[in-house]
Amino acid sequence: MALKFDILIVDDDVDLASNLRDILEAEGYDTALAGDGQTAFTLCQEKTFELALIDLKLPDISGVKLIKKLARLSPGMEYIINTGYASLETAIEAVGQRHIIAYETKPLDMDHLLALITQVAERRWAEEALRESEERYRALFKNMNDAAFLADVETGRILDANEQGEVLIGRTHEEIIGMHQSKLHPPEKADEYRQRFATHAKKGHAANYDGEAIRKDGSIVLVSISAAPVTIGEKRLIFGLFRDITERKHAEEALQESEERYRALVNLGAEVGEAVVMLQDNEQGHATQTFVSDEWPRITGYSKKELLSMSFFDLVHPSHRQASLERHGKKMRGAIMPGLFEMSIIRKDGTEVPIELTSAYTTYKGERANVAFIRDITERKQMEELYRVLTNSSPVSIHIVQDGKIKFVNRRFLDQTGYAESEVLDRLSLNILHPEDRETVRESAIEMLKGKRLSPYEFRYISKSGEIRWALGTIRSIQYEGKRAALANFIDITEQKRAEERVVEYEELDRLKSNLLSTVSHELRTPLAIIKGYSTMLVDYDRRLRSEEKKEHLQSIDRATDRLTELIDHLLDMSRLEAGLLKLDKQPTNISQLIQEAAAEAKLRAPRHKIETDERQRLPTVEVDARRIRQVLDNIIDNAVKYSDKESEVVVSAQRAGQELLISVADQGIGIPSHELGMVFDRMYRIEQRLTPEMGGIGLGLAICKGLITAHGGRIWVESELGKGSTFRFTLPLVTNAAGQGHGKDT
Amino acid sequence: MEKTPETKRILIIEDEAEILHFASRVLELEGYHVLQAKDTKEGMRLIREGRISLLLLDLRLPRRDGWVVLRQIKSKPGLEAIPVIVFTASAGVSQREKALSMGASDYLVKPLSAASLREAVTRTLHQKR
């Protein structure tokens, strides 16, 4: 590269000037000639010269003055003065100027001059080169991303710092320049850094290490330092590059922390019997196990070494492989899938192990990782299986309720209730119960959960077909899948309940029957007792009794005999009616007369009652057994009297109603409850059971009436209102029953 | 003990009027002081009033049958000493055994003659002494 070096020759001696020019151009320099100061000035305006050879004696201006002028114009130009005058004062004055390199006297020594010029030129070229490299260097220095410092080897003083360096240290350029390099570092380590510095200088090549820089405010910055010796010009310097590694350090610390955390998790996993496996995708995208905890080799039967070179999914049972692979893929792409998954893995020996797995996505050392926590659930599965077998072969219905919902049912439960498993699982258990029993069952469950032991209780449930069935069950508290639950057993007792009801009915019937028998027995024995008693008394105490008393006793005996006769007649009538053997003696009868007679005699028996007859129309003649109809009337009227107060009315009425005769006996007595109205004519019915039990009789009266009326082809019924009174009515057909002497069968 | 002719007080509980009258009359003629009750309530009241030497009890009483009265009397400390003769229209053997096991002194079946009544009372009172 040719460096520019132009020489200006200013001499009025033309020959000398030309001569100089030729020599210089032969050397390779470019020259220009000026015969006077003015020309020289003009040429300088047009072009820059590095060197000017100036004759001090010029026609228009002194050389010294010219130099002054030119110096202002071209500051960098240097001068060699030529002159014939060996004037000392002029020389001093001239040389006193800057940039005047030499003072040559004429006649010029050409070799000397050339040598001088060459020196100047070379110096200039060196300076130029240096300046250029300096500029280049400076640009580099300035634009670096890292902080850079240049320090002098001998003195240790910082000669330069770039902008980054200023920022790093927190000082301005002016503050840094001249500072000793050790001041870039913490004071307590000054010696250490001086030592290093000296070593760098000696070593001759770059060194890298981590260290600390100190800022103006005293805060420490962690830095990575690269130090290299350089030579610029003749100076030996140390070039120091400081890279702030605070971020890196933090990242490293964070990583260490997460590693520690990670390790803690793994250890925890081991404590709860869970294996921890970390899956990361390798270059081929396969999920390799990059970490396995000690539990995993135990569960899988492979060694740790073998596991670390296997893909996790090679261990998964084929039937679960696809699904778990897909999940893994999704997880690695960031999908969040919480939850436990059940699957099985194949051990090294080929056996299958059921496992439960949950995993979470995380990053480890900057790479995506899927960390799985795995638990061997062989035992649990075995328990479940055993449980299922036991419960399914149980003849008892079993169900487990948790949080009010049915979580488990056995085979028997489904068979019993008729529901399908899908219809009951996760449904509210109370829904199957009969509404009336829900509260009691719920309360029992609460008591049980409180810790009370309950005895079996009965409840009703509703089967699938809508049938209400009875059950006898127990309930107790258990742990199910880690939480409290209730285990309920029950057996269906619907059949037994029904049987019980039947038994109760039978017993009721039996009781009624024995009641009837004992009643009959009692009723018969009572008049007998009276007869026996009084008759024996009359015999034993005859002399001690007054005749009045004797008379009374005999009357009692008489009455008792009547009573006995009536009872026996009733019993016989009833038997005959039932057996269909009752014979009716039907004759044309004046019913009005019958009624009148009945009423009249009733009045005699119950004088205090007001017994009236009510006949509006003339009644037709009917074909009836008068004695029997009279019996019915007597019975009904006697009842009316019996069950109403003295002074109250009893009205007997009769009227024609279509093809029938309707006879009614109305009283103002105690009445009959509406739900008993139909039962009144039953054999064993006795109103008096509820009321005053002093009224005797065996309750056959009305049943016999019904039998007799029915035998006549009529109907008998009662209308009544409790507390107000009753009206007994019966009909008699006006047309003779085609059956003639009818048989009265109780319906 | 002083031997004063003390008139024995006998309580009869019987709901059938005629029979009650007959039994009372016979016992009166025998020199006993007779108290009458037609039901258990009245009967218990009279018993509690005290000084009853013997109870004649009809088992088939209305409302609460005589068995209840028998059980009650025989379980109360002050009353269980009173001898009880039960009479009833029922002739069952098991009834008799039940009554006797419950503490009745005798069991009479209706219809009853004056003589059997008289004799049963005498026998029972004699035993007590």
Tab-separated table of N, CA and C in Angstrom, chain A residues 328-458:
chain	number	residue	atom	x	y	z
A	328	HIS	N	-48.799	-39.253	26.971
A	328	HIS	CA	-47.435	-38.754	27.159
A	328	HIS	C	-47.161	-37.661	26.138
A	329	GLY	N	-47.527	-37.939	24.910
A	329	GLY	CA	-47.282	-36.976	23.844
A	329	GLY	C	-47.974	-35.650	24.137
A	330	LYS	N	-49.194	-35.755	24.562
A	330	LYS	CA	-49.958	-34.539	24.846
A	330	LYS	C	-49.324	-33.768	25.988
A	331	LYS	N	-48.868	-34.522	26.979
A	331	LYS	CA	-48.263	-33.880	28.139
A	331	LYS	C	-47.014	-33.135	27.737
A	332	MET	N	-46.206	-33.772	26.903
A	332	MET	CA	-44.957	-33.148	26.503
A	332	MET	C	-45.222	-31.893	25.683
A	333	ARG	N	-46.381	-31.861	25.069
A	333	ARG	CA	-46.701	-30.662	24.300
A	333	ARG	C	-47.401	-29.631	25.185
A	334	GLY	N	-47.502	-29.941	26.461
A	334	GLY	CA	-48.009	-28.938	27.375
A	334	GLY	C	-49.432	-29.126	27.879
A	335	ALA	N	-50.107	-30.188	27.441
A	335	ALA	CA	-51.484	-30.374	27.912
A	335	ALA	C	-51.468	-30.746	29.393
A	336	ILE	N	-52.444	-30.276	30.119
A	336	ILE	CA	-52.506	-30.593	31.540
A	336	ILE	C	-53.551	-31.677	31.734
A	337	MET	N	-53.124	-32.831	32.218
A	337	MET	CA	-54.071	-33.925	32.425
A	337	MET	C	-53.908	-34.491	33.837
A	338	PRO	N	-54.629	-33.938	34.765
A	338	PRO	CA	-54.500	-34.449	36.125
A	338	PRO	C	-55.203	-35.791	36.265
A	339	GLY	N	-54.897	-36.466	37.335
A	339	GLY	CA	-55.648	-37.691	37.566
A	339	GLY	C	-54.768	-38.912	37.629
A	340	LEU	N	-55.358	-39.965	38.191
A	340	LEU	CA	-54.662	-41.242	38.301
A	340	LEU	C	-55.072	-42.122	37.146
A	341	PHE	N	-54.148	-42.828	36.593
A	341	PHE	CA	-54.462	-43.766	35.530
A	341	PHE	C	-54.032	-45.159	35.957
A	342	GLU	N	-54.886	-46.085	35.686
A	342	GLU	CA	-54.544	-47.477	36.001
A	342	GLU	C	-54.113	-48.169	34.734
A	343	MET	N	-53.037	-48.944	34.834
A	343	MET	CA	-52.607	-49.741	33.695
A	343	MET	C	-51.770	-50.859	34.270
A	344	SER	N	-51.221	-51.673	33.397
A	344	SER	CA	-50.303	-52.668	33.939
A	344	SER	C	-49.028	-52.684	33.124
A	345	ILE	N	-47.966	-53.093	33.798
A	345	ILE	CA	-46.678	-53.180	33.117
A	345	ILE	C	-46.216	-54.633	33.128
A	346	ILE	N	-45.326	-54.939	32.211
A	346	ILE	CA	-44.801	-56.306	32.121
A	346	ILE	C	-43.419	-56.323	32.737
A	347	ARG	N	-43.245	-57.146	33.741
A	347	ARG	CA	-41.941	-57.261	34.389
A	347	ARG	C	-40.974	-57.984	33.487
A	348	LYS	N	-39.704	-57.977	33.922
A	348	LYS	CA	-38.679	-58.657	33.133
A	348	LYS	C	-39.017	-60.142	32.982
A	349	ASP	N	-39.610	-60.723	34.053
A	349	ASP	CA	-39.919	-62.156	33.983
A	349	ASP	C	-41.226	-62.438	33.257
A	350	GLY	N	-41.822	-61.401	32.685
A	350	GLY	CA	-43.023	-61.605	31.875
A	350	GLY	C	-44.334	-61.472	32.632
A	351	THR	N	-44.274	-61.384	33.969
A	351	THR	CA	-45.530	-61.260	34.706
A	351	THR	C	-46.078	-59.842	34.620
A	352	GLU	N	-47.358	-59.769	34.809
A	352	GLU	CA	-48.038	-58.483	34.691
A	352	GLU	C	-48.247	-57.881	36.077
A	353	VAL	N	-47.967	-56.607	36.198
A	353	VAL	CA	-48.171	-55.925	37.483
A	353	VAL	C	-49.129	-54.759	37.291
A	354	PRO	N	-50.203	-54.713	38.015
A	354	PRO	CA	-51.091	-53.548	37.869
A	354	PRO	C	-50.496	-52.346	38.590
A	355	ILE	N	-50.535	-51.208	37.941
A	355	ILE	CA	-49.989	-49.996	38.561
A	355	ILE	C	-50.961	-48.844	38.426
A	356	GLU	N	-50.694	-47.868	39.276
A	356	GLU	CA	-51.490	-46.646	39.250
A	356	GLU	C	-50.490	-45.539	39.007
A	357	LEU	N	-50.759	-44.657	38.079
A	357	LEU	CA	-49.762	-43.678	37.673
A	357	LEU	C	-50.362	-42.272	37.602
A	358	THR	N	-49.581	-41.316	38.097
A	358	THR	CA	-49.956	-39.924	37.861
A	358	THR	C	-48.678	-39.213	37.438
A	359	SER	N	-48.772	-38.240	36.542
A	359	SER	CA	-47.546	-37.592	36.101
A	359	SER	C	-47.734	-36.107	35.921
A	360	ALA	N	-46.608	-35.443	35.921
A	360	ALA	CA	-46.660	-33.995	35.740
A	360	ALA	C	-45.549	-33.591	34.793
A	361	TYR	N	-45.835	-32.575	34.046
A	361	TYR	CA	-44.870	-32.076	33.079
A	361	TYR	C	-44.007	-31.023	33.753
A	362	THR	N	-42.729	-31.063	33.471
A	362	THR	CA	-41.852	-30.057	34.043
A	362	THR	C	-40.645	-29.888	33.111
A	363	THR	N	-39.765	-28.993	33.475
A	363	THR	CA	-38.525	-28.916	32.694
A	363	THR	C	-37.372	-29.291	33.604
A	364	TYR	N	-36.408	-29.937	33.044
A	364	TYR	CA	-35.234	-30.350	33.804
A	364	TYR	C	-34.013	-30.072	32.951
A	365	LYS	N	-33.141	-29.251	33.507
A	365	LYS	CA	-31.945	-28.859	32.758
A	365	LYS	C	-32.326	-28.342	31.380
A	366	GLY	N	-33.349	-27.554	31.401
A	366	GLY	CA	-33.738	-26.894	30.172
A	366	GLY	C	-34.523	-27.751	29.201
A	367	GLU	N	-34.645	-29.035	29.513
A	367	GLU	CA	-35.353	-29.916	28.576
A	367	GLU	C	-36.717	-30.268	29.139
A	368	ARG	N	-37.680	-30.509	28.273
A	368	ARG	CA	-39.010	-30.943	28.701
A	368	ARG	C	-38.919	-32.329	29.312
A	369	ALA	N	-39.647	-32.489	30.369
A	369	ALA	CA	-39.647	-33.806	31.008
A	369	ALA	C	-41.024	-34.129	31.572
A	370	ASN	N	-41.358	-35.387	31.531
A	370	ASN	CA	-42.617	-35.863	32.102
A	370	ASN	C	-42.239	-36.742	33.283
A	371	VAL	N	-42.606	-36.271	34.490
A	371	VAL	CA	-42.223	-37.039	35.672
A	371	VAL	C	-43.429	-37.842	36.155
A	372	ALA	N	-43.234	-39.149	36.228
A	372	ALA	CA	-44.352	-40.006	36.618
A	372	ALA	C	-44.147	-40.578	38.013
A	373	PHE	N	-45.225	-40.603	38.795
A	373	PHE	CA	-45.217	-41.224	40.122
A	373	PHE	C	-46.054	-42.488	40.006
A	374	ILE	N	-45.398	-43.592	40.269
A	374	ILE	CA	-46.031	-44.880	39.995
A	374	ILE	C	-46.157	-45.703	41.273
A	375	ARG	N	-47.322	-46.319	41.401
A	375	ARG	CA	-47.539	-47.151	42.587
A	375	ARG	C	-47.990	-48.537	42.160
A	376	ASP	N	-47.400	-49.522	42.790
A	376	ASP	CA	-47.769	-50.904	42.534
A	376	ASP	C	-49.065	-51.197	43.280
A	377	ILE	N	-50.114	-51.512	42.562
A	377	ILE	CA	-51.407	-51.746	43.224
A	377	ILE	C	-51.844	-53.199	43.173
A	378	THR	N	-50.851	-54.088	43.088
A	378	THR	CA	-51.177	-55.517	43.043
A	378	THR	C	-52.049	-55.923	44.228
A	379	GLU	N	-51.601	-55.549	45.415
A	379	GLU	CA	-52.364	-55.930	46.603
A	379	GLU	C	-53.757	-55.392	46.578
A	380	ARG	N	-53.848	-54.157	46.203
A	380	ARG	CA	-55.173	-53.546	46.187
A	380	ARG	C	-56.098	-54.270	45.215
A	381	LYS	N	-55.532	-54.602	44.057
A	381	LYS	CA	-56.324	-55.286	43.057
A	381	LYS	C	-56.771	-56.657	43.559
A	382	GLN	N	-55.870	-57.301	44.260
A	382	GLN	CA	-56.216	-58.621	44.797
A	382	GLN	C	-57.344	-58.495	45.820
A	383	MET	N	-57.221	-57.470	46.645
A	383	MET	CA	-58.267	-57.232	47.642
A	383	MET	C	-59.596	-56.990	46.969
A	384	GLU	N	-59.546	-56.178	45.923
A	384	GLU	CA	-60.779	-55.849	45.205
A	384	GLU	C	-61.399	-57.096	44.612
A	385	GLU	N	-60.525	-57.921	44.076
A	385	GLU	CA	-61.009	-59.129	43.437
A	385	GLU	C	-61.662	-60.048	44.467
A	386	LEU	N	-60.949	-60.227	45.561
A	386	LEU	CA	-61.458	-61.074	46.649
A	386	LEU	C	-62.796	-60.544	47.136
A	387	TYR	N	-62.800	-59.270	47.302
A	387	TYR	CA	-63.988	-58.569	47.768
A	387	TYR	C	-65.171	-58.833	46.843
A	388	ARG	N	-64.873	-58.713	45.566
A	388	ARG	CA	-65.919	-58.897	44.586
A	388	ARG	C	-66.431	-60.323	44.597
A	389	VAL	N	-65.506	-61.250	44.676
A	389	VAL	CA	-65.908	-62.657	44.703
A	389	VAL	C	-66.776	-62.930	45.924
A	390	LEU	N	-66.302	-62.470	47.054
A	390	LEU	CA	-67.053	-62.701	48.289
A	390	LEU	C	-68.432	-62.094	48.221
A	391	THR	N	-68.476	-60.858	47.777
A	391	THR	CA	-69.769	-60.207	47.801
A	391	THR	C	-70.702	-60.769	46.747
A	392	ASN	N	-70.143	-61.199	45.641
A	392	ASN	CA	-71.019	-61.717	44.601
A	392	ASN	C	-71.604	-63.070	44.927
A	393	SER	N	-70.905	-63.812	45.765
A	393	SER	CA	-71.458	-65.120	46.108
A	393	SER	C	-72.315	-65.030	47.367
A	394	SER	N	-72.433	-63.831	47.879
A	394	SER	CA	-73.190	-63.664	49.108
A	394	SER	C	-74.696	-63.727	48.843
A	395	PRO	N	-75.414	-64.393	49.715
A	395	PRO	CA	-76.865	-64.431	49.550
A	395	PRO	C	-77.517	-63.167	50.081
A	396	VAL	N	-76.672	-62.306	50.627
A	396	VAL	CA	-77.193	-61.074	51.216
A	396	VAL	C	-76.934	-59.936	50.229
A	397	SER	N	-77.857	-59.021	50.109
A	397	SER	CA	-77.631	-57.850	49.253
A	397	SER	C	-76.665	-56.913	49.940
A	398	ILE	N	-75.627	-56.551	49.210
A	398	ILE	CA	-74.639	-55.657	49.796
A	398	ILE	C	-74.539	-54.411	48.935
A	399	HIS	N	-74.505	-53.266	49.575
A	399	HIS	CA	-74.162	-52.068	48.823
A	399	HIS	C	-73.374	-51.130	49.720
A	400	ILE	N	-72.520	-50.358	49.070
A	400	ILE	CA	-71.684	-49.413	49.800
A	400	ILE	C	-72.094	-48.001	49.401
A	401	VAL	N	-72.354	-47.206	50.423
A	401	VAL	CA	-72.795	-45.840	50.163
A	401	VAL	C	-71.744	-44.861	50.658
A	402	GLN	N	-71.384	-43.939	49.787
A	402	GLN	CA	-70.394	-42.931	50.176
A	402	GLN	C	-70.904	-41.575	49.723
A	403	ASP	N	-70.923	-40.641	50.669
A	403	ASP	CA	-71.464	-39.313	50.349
A	403	ASP	C	-72.875	-39.406	49.801
A	404	GLY	N	-73.621	-40.340	50.357
A	404	GLY	CA	-75.017	-40.448	49.952
A	404	GLY	C	-75.243	-41.223	48.667
A	405	LYS	N	-74.151	-41.543	47.955
A	405	LYS	CA	-74.339	-42.233	46.686
A	405	LYS	C	-73.877	-43.680	46.769
A	406	ILE	N	-74.515	-44.500	45.955
A	406	ILE	CA	-74.171	-45.910	45.920
A	406	ILE	C	-72.894	-46.085	45.106
A	407	LYS	N	-71.875	-46.653	45.731
A	407	LYS	CA	-70.604	-46.811	45.053
A	407	LYS	C	-70.330	-48.243	44.634
A	408	PHE	N	-70.986	-49.159	45.301
A	408	PHE	CA	-70.733	-50.565	44.988
A	408	PHE	C	-71.980	-51.386	45.297
A	409	VAL	N	-72.283	-52.321	44.428
A	409	VAL	CA	-73.374	-53.246	44.718
A	409	VAL	C	-72.918	-54.650	44.341
A	410	ASN	N	-73.422	-55.645	45.046
A	410	ASN	CA	-73.075	-57.010	44.652
A	410	ASN	C	-74.184	-57.598	43.787
A	411	ARG	N	-73.924	-58.793	43.304
A	411	ARG	CA	-74.836	-59.459	42.387
A	411	ARG	C	-76.241	-59.576	42.994
A	412	ARG	N	-76.259	-59.986	44.242
A	412	ARG	CA	-77.524	-60.229	44.918
A	412	ARG	C	-78.387	-58.970	44.977
A	413	PHE	N	-77.743	-57.867	45.231
A	413	PHE	CA	-78.450	-56.589	45.304
A	413	PHE	C	-79.197	-56.340	44.000
A	414	LEU	N	-78.490	-56.553	42.887
A	414	LEU	CA	-79.097	-56.289	41.588
A	414	LEU	C	-80.248	-57.270	41.329
A	415	ASP	N	-80.005	-58.531	41.666
A	415	ASP	CA	-81.058	-59.531	41.458
A	415	ASP	C	-82.281	-59.201	42.312
A	416	GLN	N	-81.992	-58.835	43.532
A	416	GLN	CA	-83.068	-58.561	44.482
A	416	GLN	C	-83.912	-57.372	44.075
A	417	THR	N	-83.219	-56.274	43.795
A	417	THR	CA	-83.958	-55.042	43.532
A	417	THR	C	-84.450	-54.939	42.097
A	418	GLY	N	-83.816	-55.717	41.213
A	418	GLY	CA	-84.259	-55.688	39.827
A	418	GLY	C	-83.601	-54.614	38.992
A	419	TYR	N	-82.723	-53.825	39.608
A	419	TYR	CA	-82.083	-52.767	38.834
A	419	TYR	C	-80.831	-53.280	38.153
A	420	ALA	N	-80.396	-52.564	37.109
A	420	ALA	CA	-79.114	-52.859	36.478
A	420	ALA	C	-78.054	-52.018	37.181
A	421	GLU	N	-76.820	-52.484	37.119
A	421	GLU	CA	-75.747	-51.787	37.829
A	421	GLU	C	-75.673	-50.309	37.433
A	422	SER	N	-75.851	-50.039	36.149
A	422	SER	CA	-75.735	-48.657	35.693
A	422	SER	C	-76.854	-47.783	36.233
A	423	GLU	N	-77.953	-48.414	36.632
A	423	GLU	CA	-79.082	-47.628	37.124
A	423	GLU	C	-78.909	-47.228	38.586
A	424	VAL	N	-77.992	-47.911	39.289
A	424	VAL	CA	-77.857	-47.588	40.713
A	424	VAL	C	-76.540	-46.938	41.087
A	425	LEU	N	-75.486	-47.253	40.325
A	425	LEU	CA	-74.192	-46.696	40.702
A	425	LEU	C	-74.192	-45.190	40.577
A	426	ASP	N	-73.639	-44.579	41.591
A	426	ASP	CA	-73.564	-43.111	41.637
A	426	ASP	C	-74.902	-42.421	41.802
A	427	ARG	N	-75.947	-43.210	42.099
A	427	ARG	CA	-77.239	-42.576	42.377
A	427	ARG	C	-77.388	-42.463	43.887
A	428	LEU	N	-78.279	-41.576	44.283
A	428	LEU	CA	-78.548	-41.411	45.711
A	428	LEU	C	-79.197	-42.676	46.254
A	429	SER	N	-78.604	-43.214	47.321
A	429	SER	CA	-79.138	-44.470	47.853
A	429	SER	C	-80.546	-44.295	48.401
A	430	LEU	N	-80.862	-43.121	48.879
A	430	LEU	CA	-82.181	-42.906	49.475
A	430	LEU	C	-83.307	-43.034	48.459
A	431	ASN	N	-82.960	-42.853	47.174
A	431	ASN	CA	-84.001	-42.909	46.159
A	431	ASN	C	-84.665	-44.270	46.041
A	432	ILE	N	-83.910	-45.327	46.439
A	432	ILE	CA	-84.485	-46.655	46.305
A	432	ILE	C	-85.439	-46.961	47.464
A	433	LEU	N	-85.282	-46.196	48.522
A	433	LEU	CA	-86.097	-46.466	49.692
A	433	LEU	C	-87.500	-45.907	49.554
A	434	HIS	N	-88.430	-46.548	50.283
A	434	HIS	CA	-89.790	-46.038	50.373
A	434	HIS	C	-89.731	-44.660	51.032
A	435	PRO	N	-90.469	-43.700	50.473
A	435	PRO	CA	-90.402	-42.338	51.016
A	435	PRO	C	-90.586	-42.271	52.528
A	436	GLU	N	-91.480	-43.078	53.061
A	436	GLU	CA	-91.737	-43.006	54.495
A	436	GLU	C	-90.573	-43.505	55.340
A	437	ASP	N	-89.735	-44.324	54.746
A	437	ASP	CA	-88.626	-44.894	55.520
A	437	ASP	C	-87.330	-44.143	55.326
A	438	ARG	N	-87.313	-43.170	54.428
A	438	ARG	CA	-86.049	-42.507	54.100
A	438	ARG	C	-85.454	-41.808	55.300
A	439	GLU	N	-86.310	-41.135	56.042
A	439	GLU	CA	-85.811	-40.368	57.174
A	439	GLU	C	-85.190	-41.272	58.230
A	440	THR	N	-85.881	-42.364	58.544
A	440	THR	CA	-85.368	-43.266	59.576
A	440	THR	C	-84.051	-43.900	59.147
A	441	VAL	N	-83.962	-44.293	57.908
A	441	VAL	CA	-82.717	-44.913	57.444
A	441	VAL	C	-81.581	-43.904	57.478
A	442	ARG	N	-81.889	-42.697	57.044
A	442	ARG	CA	-80.866	-41.655	57.024
A	442	ARG	C	-80.366	-41.387	58.441
A	443	GLU	N	-81.316	-41.310	59.362
A	443	GLU	CA	-80.925	-41.050	60.744
A	443	GLU	C	-80.114	-42.204	61.310
A	444	SER	N	-80.494	-43.413	60.955
A	444	SER	CA	-79.733	-44.581	61.420
A	444	SER	C	-78.313	-44.507	60.914
A	445	ALA	N	-78.161	-44.128	59.663
A	445	ALA	CA	-76.828	-44.050	59.080
A	445	ALA	C	-75.995	-43.011	59.819
A	446	ILE	N	-76.617	-41.901	60.131
A	446	ILE	CA	-75.887	-40.848	60.842
A	446	ILE	C	-75.442	-41.345	62.215
A	447	GLU	N	-76.353	-42.023	62.915
A	447	GLU	CA	-76.007	-42.557	64.230
A	447	GLU	C	-74.858	-43.543	64.127
A	448	MET	N	-74.915	-44.366	63.089
A	448	MET	CA	-73.891	-45.374	62.904
A	448	MET	C	-72.545	-44.722	62.632
A	449	LEU	N	-72.570	-43.686	61.798
A	449	LEU	CA	-71.320	-43.016	61.473
A	449	LEU	C	-70.742	-42.308	62.685
A	450	LYS	N	-71.620	-41.987	63.630
A	450	LYS	CA	-71.136	-41.372	64.857
A	450	LYS	C	-70.459	-42.396	65.739
A	451	GLY	N	-70.640	-43.650	65.383
A	451	GLY	CA	-69.953	-44.678	66.148
A	451	GLY	C	-70.878	-45.618	66.897
A	452	LYS	N	-72.194	-45.382	66.797
A	452	LYS	CA	-73.104	-46.259	67.523
A	452	LYS	C	-73.299	-47.546	66.747
A	453	ARG	N	-73.403	-48.623	67.513
A	453	ARG	CA	-73.676	-49.911	66.868
A	453	ARG	C	-75.183	-50.048	66.771
A	454	LEU	N	-75.640	-50.348	65.601
A	454	LEU	CA	-77.079	-50.435	65.430
A	454	LEU	C	-77.531	-51.883	65.316
A	455	SER	N	-78.697	-52.140	65.841
A	455	SER	CA	-79.263	-53.479	65.635
A	455	SER	C	-79.995	-53.453	64.302
A	456	PRO	N	-80.239	-54.627	63.723
A	456	PRO	CA	-80.901	-54.662	62.423
A	456	PRO	C	-82.234	-53.932	62.447
A	457	TYR	N	-82.547	-53.286	61.374
A	457	TYR	CA	-83.800	-52.552	61.321
A	457	TYR	C	-84.552	-52.890	60.044
A	458	GLU	N	-85.845	-52.695	60.096
A	458	GLU	CA	-86.670	-53.011	58.940
A	458	GLU	C	-86.920	-51.761	58.120
